[in-house]
Coordinates of C-alpha atoms in Angstrom, one line a residue:
X1 CA -114.0 108.5 138.6
X2 CA -117.5 107.3 137.8
X3 CA -119.8 107.7 134.8
X4 CA -123.5 108.6 134.6
X5 CA -125.7 106.2 132.7
X6 CA -126.4 107.4 129.2
X7 CA -130.0 106.9 128.2
X8 CA -130.7 104.9 125.0
X9 CA -132.0 108.1 123.3
X10 CA -128.8 109.9 124.1
X11 CA -126.8 107.1 122.7
X12 CA -128.7 107.2 119.4
X13 CA -128.2 110.9 119.2
X14 CA -124.5 110.6 119.9
X15 CA -124.2 108.0 117.2
X16 CA -125.9 110.2 114.6
X17 CA -123.8 113.1 115.6
X18 CA -120.5 111.2 115.2
X19 CA -121.5 109.4 112.1
X20 CA -121.4 112.8 110.3
X21 CA -117.9 113.4 111.5
X22 CA -116.2 110.1 110.6
X23 CA -112.7 110.3 109.3
X24 CA -112.6 106.8 107.9
X25 CA -110.5 103.8 109.1
X26 CA -107.0 104.3 110.2
X27 CA -104.1 102.5 108.8
X28 CA -104.3 100.1 111.7
X29 CA -107.9 99.3 110.8
X30 CA -107.0 98.6 107.2
X31 CA -104.2 96.3 108.3
X32 CA -106.5 94.4 110.6
X33 CA -109.0 93.9 107.9
X34 CA -106.4 92.8 105.4
X35 CA -104.9 90.4 107.9
X36 CA -108.4 89.0 108.7
X37 CA -109.0 88.5 105.0
X38 CA -105.7 86.7 104.5
X39 CA -106.0 84.5 107.7
X40 CA -105.6 80.8 107.3
X41 CA -108.8 79.0 108.3
X42 CA -108.9 75.5 109.8
X43 CA -111.5 73.8 107.6
X44 CA -112.6 71.7 110.6
X45 CA -113.4 74.8 112.7
X46 CA -115.6 76.5 110.0
X47 CA -119.1 75.0 109.6
X48 CA -122.0 75.6 107.3
X49 CA -123.8 78.7 108.6
X50 CA -127.2 77.0 108.9
X51 CA -125.6 74.2 111.0
X52 CA -124.8 76.7 113.8
X53 CA -127.4 79.3 113.1
X54 CA -124.7 81.8 112.2
X55 CA -125.6 85.5 112.3
X56 CA -122.6 87.7 112.1
X57 CA -124.9 90.8 111.8
X58 CA -126.2 90.2 115.3
X59 CA -125.6 92.2 118.5
X60 CA -122.4 92.1 120.6
X61 CA -122.2 92.9 124.3
X62 CA -119.4 95.3 125.1
X63 CA -119.2 95.1 128.9
X64 CA -117.9 97.9 131.1
X65 CA -116.1 97.4 134.4
X66 CA -114.5 99.8 136.8
X67 CA -113.5 98.6 140.3
X68 CA -113.6 95.3 142.0
X69 CA -114.0 95.6 145.7
X70 CA -115.4 93.5 148.6
X71 CA -117.5 96.5 149.7
X72 CA -119.1 98.2 146.7
X73 CA -120.1 101.8 147.3
X74 CA -121.3 102.6 143.8
X75 CA -123.3 100.9 141.0
X76 CA -120.0 100.9 139.1
X77 CA -118.3 98.7 141.7
X78 CA -118.5 94.9 141.5
X79 CA -117.1 92.3 144.0
X80 CA -114.5 89.8 142.8
X81 CA -117.2 87.2 143.3
X82 CA -119.6 89.1 141.0
X83 CA -117.0 89.4 138.3
X84 CA -116.0 85.7 138.6
X85 CA -119.7 84.7 138.3
X86 CA -120.2 86.9 135.3
X87 CA -117.2 85.4 133.5
X88 CA -118.4 81.9 134.4
X89 CA -121.8 82.7 132.9
X90 CA -120.2 84.0 129.7
X91 CA -118.1 80.9 129.4
X92 CA -121.1 78.6 129.9
X93 CA -123.1 80.5 127.3
X94 CA -120.3 80.1 124.7
X95 CA -119.0 83.7 124.7
X96 CA -115.4 84.2 123.6
X97 CA -113.7 87.5 124.6
X98 CA -112.2 89.6 121.8
X99 CA -110.4 93.0 122.3
X100 CA -112.0 96.3 121.4
X101 CA -109.3 96.7 118.7
X102 CA -110.3 93.4 117.0
X103 CA -114.0 94.0 117.4
X104 CA -114.2 97.5 115.9
X105 CA -112.1 96.5 112.9
X106 CA -114.1 93.3 112.2
X107 CA -111.3 90.9 113.1
X108 CA -113.5 88.4 115.0
X109 CA -111.9 85.0 114.9
X110 CA -113.8 82.7 117.2
X111 CA -115.2 79.1 116.8
X112 CA -118.3 78.3 115.0
X113 CA -121.4 78.7 117.1
X114 CA -119.6 81.0 119.6
X115 CA -120.5 84.6 120.5
X116 CA -118.0 87.5 120.8
X117 CA -118.0 89.6 124.0
X118 CA -115.8 92.6 124.6
X119 CA -114.6 93.1 128.2
X120 CA -113.5 96.7 128.9
X121 CA -112.1 98.3 132.0
X122 CA -112.0 102.0 132.8
X123 CA -109.9 104.1 135.1
X124 CA -106.8 101.8 135.5
X125 CA -107.6 100.8 139.1
X126 CA -105.3 98.5 141.1
X127 CA -108.2 96.1 141.5
X128 CA -107.9 95.5 137.8
X129 CA -104.2 95.0 137.5
X130 CA -101.8 94.5 140.5
X131 CA -98.7 92.4 140.1
X132 CA -96.9 90.8 143.0
X133 CA -93.1 90.8 143.5
X134 CA -93.0 87.6 141.4
X135 CA -94.6 89.5 138.5
X136 CA -97.8 87.5 138.7
X137 CA -101.3 89.0 139.1
X138 CA -102.5 89.4 142.7
X139 CA -105.4 87.2 143.7
X140 CA -108.9 88.6 143.0
X141 CA -107.7 91.2 140.6
X142 CA -109.5 91.3 137.2
X143 CA -106.6 89.9 135.3
X144 CA -106.1 87.0 137.8
X145 CA -109.8 86.1 137.6
X146 CA -109.7 86.2 133.8
X147 CA -106.8 83.8 133.7
X148 CA -108.5 81.6 136.3
X149 CA -111.6 81.4 134.1
X150 CA -109.6 80.6 131.0
X151 CA -107.9 77.7 132.8
X152 CA -111.3 76.2 133.7
X153 CA -112.7 76.9 130.3
X154 CA -110.0 76.6 127.6
X155 CA -112.1 78.1 124.9
X156 CA -112.5 81.3 126.9
X157 CA -109.7 83.7 125.8
X158 CA -108.3 85.7 128.8
X159 CA -108.2 89.0 126.8
X160 CA -109.7 92.4 127.6
X161 CA -109.3 96.1 126.8
X162 CA -108.0 98.4 129.5
X163 CA -108.8 102.1 129.1
X164 CA -106.2 103.8 131.1
X165 CA -105.3 107.3 132.4
X166 CA -101.9 108.7 133.2
X167 CA -100.1 107.0 136.1
X168 CA -102.1 103.9 135.5
X169 CA -102.1 101.0 138.1
X170 CA -100.1 102.9 140.7
X171 CA -99.5 99.9 143.0
X172 CA -97.5 98.2 140.2
X173 CA -96.4 101.2 138.1
X174 CA -97.5 102.2 134.6
X175 CA -94.5 100.9 132.8
X176 CA -94.5 97.4 134.4
X177 CA -98.3 97.0 134.3
X178 CA -98.9 98.2 130.7
X179 CA -96.0 96.1 129.4
X180 CA -97.4 93.1 131.2
X181 CA -100.8 93.7 129.7
X182 CA -99.4 94.0 126.2
X183 CA -97.2 90.9 126.6
X184 CA -100.2 88.8 127.7
X185 CA -102.5 89.7 124.8
X186 CA -104.6 92.4 126.3
X187 CA -105.3 95.8 124.7
X188 CA -104.1 99.0 126.3
X189 CA -106.3 101.9 125.2
X190 CA -106.8 105.6 126.0
X191 CA -109.1 107.1 128.7
X192 CA -107.4 110.5 128.5
X193 CA -104.7 111.6 130.9
X194 CA -106.7 113.0 133.8
X195 CA -110.3 111.7 133.1
X196 CA -111.6 115.1 132.1
X197 CA -115.1 115.7 130.9
X198 CA -114.4 116.4 127.2
X199 CA -117.7 118.1 126.6
X200 CA -116.8 120.7 129.1
X201 CA -113.6 121.6 127.2
X202 CA -113.1 123.6 124.0
X203 CA -111.8 121.8 121.0
X204 CA -108.2 122.6 121.8
X205 CA -108.6 121.4 125.4
X206 CA -110.3 118.2 124.4
X207 CA -107.6 117.4 121.9
X208 CA -104.9 118.1 124.5
X209 CA -106.6 115.8 127.0
X210 CA -106.8 112.9 124.5
X211 CA -103.3 113.4 123.1
X212 CA -101.9 113.6 126.6
X213 CA -103.4 110.2 127.4
X214 CA -102.0 108.7 124.3
X215 CA -98.6 110.2 125.1
X216 CA -98.7 108.8 128.7
X217 CA -99.2 105.2 127.3
X218 CA -96.5 105.6 124.7
X219 CA -94.1 106.9 127.3
X220 CA -94.8 104.1 129.8
X221 CA -94.8 101.3 127.2
X222 CA -93.1 102.3 124.0
X223 CA -94.4 100.6 120.9
X224 CA -97.8 100.0 122.3
X225 CA -100.4 100.4 119.5
X226 CA -103.3 102.6 120.8
X227 CA -106.3 102.6 118.5
X228 CA -109.3 102.8 120.9
X229 CA -110.6 105.5 123.2
X230 CA -113.3 105.5 126.0
X231 CA -114.9 108.8 126.7
X232 CA -114.7 109.8 130.4
X233 CA -118.2 110.2 131.8
X234 CA -119.4 109.1 128.3
X235 CA -119.2 112.8 127.3
X236 CA -118.6 113.4 123.6
X237 CA -116.4 116.4 122.8
X238 CA -117.5 119.1 120.4
X239 CA -117.0 118.7 117.5
X240 CA -117.4 115.0 117.9
X241 CA -114.7 114.2 115.3
X242 CA -112.1 115.4 117.9
X243 CA -112.6 112.0 119.7
X244 CA -111.6 110.1 116.6
X245 CA -108.7 112.1 115.2
X246 CA -106.4 114.8 116.3
X247 CA -102.7 115.7 116.4
X248 CA -100.9 112.7 117.7
X249 CA -103.8 110.2 117.7
X250 CA -106.3 108.4 115.5
X251 CA -108.8 105.9 116.7
X252 CA -110.7 103.1 115.0
X253 CA -113.2 102.9 117.9
X254 CA -114.6 105.4 120.4
X255 CA -116.6 104.0 123.3
X256 CA -119.5 105.5 125.2
X257 CA -121.0 104.8 128.6
X258 CA -123.8 102.7 127.3
X259 CA -127.0 100.9 128.1
X260 CA -127.3 98.4 125.3
X261 CA -125.3 96.0 123.1
X262 CA -123.5 97.2 120.0
X263 CA -124.6 96.3 116.5
X264 CA -122.1 94.1 114.6
X265 CA -119.1 95.9 113.1
X266 CA -120.3 94.4 109.7
X267 CA -123.6 96.2 110.0
X268 CA -124.3 99.4 108.0
X269 CA -125.6 100.8 111.3
X270 CA -122.3 100.4 113.1
X271 CA -120.8 103.7 114.1
X272 CA -117.2 103.3 115.2
X273 CA -117.1 106.8 116.6
X274 CA -119.9 106.1 119.2
X275 CA -119.9 102.4 120.3
X276 CA -122.3 101.7 123.2
X277 CA -121.3 99.6 126.2
X278 CA -123.2 97.8 128.9
X279 CA -122.4 98.4 132.6
X280 CA -121.7 95.2 134.5
X281 CA -124.6 94.8 137.0
X282 CA -126.7 92.2 138.8
X283 CA -130.3 91.5 137.9
X284 CA -131.7 93.9 140.5
X285 CA -130.9 97.4 141.6
X286 CA -130.5 100.8 140.1
X287 CA -130.9 100.8 136.3
X288 CA -130.7 97.0 136.3
X289 CA -132.7 96.9 133.1
X290 CA -129.7 98.5 131.3
X291 CA -127.1 96.2 133.0
X292 CA -125.3 93.1 131.9
X293 CA -127.4 90.5 133.7
X294 CA -130.6 91.6 132.1
X295 CA -129.0 92.1 128.7
X296 CA -127.4 88.7 128.7
X297 CA -130.8 87.2 129.6
X298 CA -132.3 89.0 126.6
X299 CA -129.5 87.9 124.2
X300 CA -129.7 84.3 125.5
X301 CA -133.5 84.3 124.8
X302 CA -132.7 84.9 121.1
X303 CA -132.6 88.7 120.9
X304 CA -130.5 89.0 117.7
X305 CA -127.2 87.8 119.1
X306 CA -124.1 87.5 117.0
X307 CA -123.3 83.9 116.2
X308 CA -120.0 83.0 114.4
X309 CA -119.7 80.5 111.6
X310 CA -116.0 79.9 112.6
X311 CA -114.6 81.5 109.4
X312 CA -113.0 85.0 110.0
X313 CA -112.8 85.5 106.2
X314 CA -116.6 85.6 105.7
X315 CA -119.6 87.4 107.2
X316 CA -122.4 84.8 107.5
X317 CA -126.1 85.8 108.1
X318 CA -129.6 84.7 107.2
X319 CA -130.6 86.0 103.7
X320 CA -133.4 88.0 105.3
X321 CA -130.8 90.3 106.9
X322 CA -129.0 91.1 103.7
X323 CA -130.0 94.7 103.7
X324 CA -128.3 95.2 107.0
X325 CA -124.8 94.4 105.7
X326 CA -122.4 97.3 105.3
X327 CA -121.3 97.6 101.6
X328 CA -117.7 97.5 102.9
X329 CA -118.1 93.8 103.6
X330 CA -120.0 92.8 100.5
X331 CA -117.2 90.6 99.2
X332 CA -117.1 88.6 102.4
X333 CA -120.9 88.1 102.5
X334 CA -122.1 84.5 103.1
X335 CA -125.9 84.7 103.2
X336 CA -127.9 81.5 103.6

């Protein structure tokens, strides 16, 4: 299944719509934030904010992938070589992957001077995860390339978020694949059971589709915490609050099909019920201006990029940005 690009204006409208329907952080979010506040910090890793130009109110790219194939037939397809090159670029530019779960709850624990990036995969295709008879990832799958990049660049964490449907990763089997992902530090998240357009359904139908996706994950890999949802086709259900909370599920982050980076989770503008993503894309082609290559260029040029101070217990930023900080993080503020 493929998603249409969501224009920037539509993203803003969706964010405003969902912000009025927020149900507040789940228990998992509270636990993440408590854990982050209590985390032990290596005093060598943390640096004075000014020394690294820390700005933890800056923008974060949440990249969206679908299928890796040697013969792309859609703007949502990328070749293994494309994916490998993009990961190499991220590593060179000092990006460190974090899961959607950690990003949306403000648990961003990366070295001073580094930038977080969230790698997300939709539709649970075999090109993302396929395990061989030995239980190891097959060559040129997304998880294999992630691990390969991490071996070359030890600071690059091989973690990602996989938004899955029912019967995920058919070549391997849901139970085996999801368990492998969980055991290797990846996040397993919901993309509904059958990839239905939630906006085309009534409230009961949308709730059922989301809950069924949650149930499929829990059945395949019992004990898997599921706290993130990606909307099929980027379509927000009505009312929008159905995406965040319903019988059998509650999510800390709901992800759109996007065209721009996300604001920091520490920003008062952050809307966990409508988080934009950037489609992985080359510098040329259809809607390239909204794709990853162009956005990474803009962020590298100094367009308000998130820069860590290395201390997960604080939120460091230039004093001039003080008004952008969410009051929820006032006690962790470290303006300079």
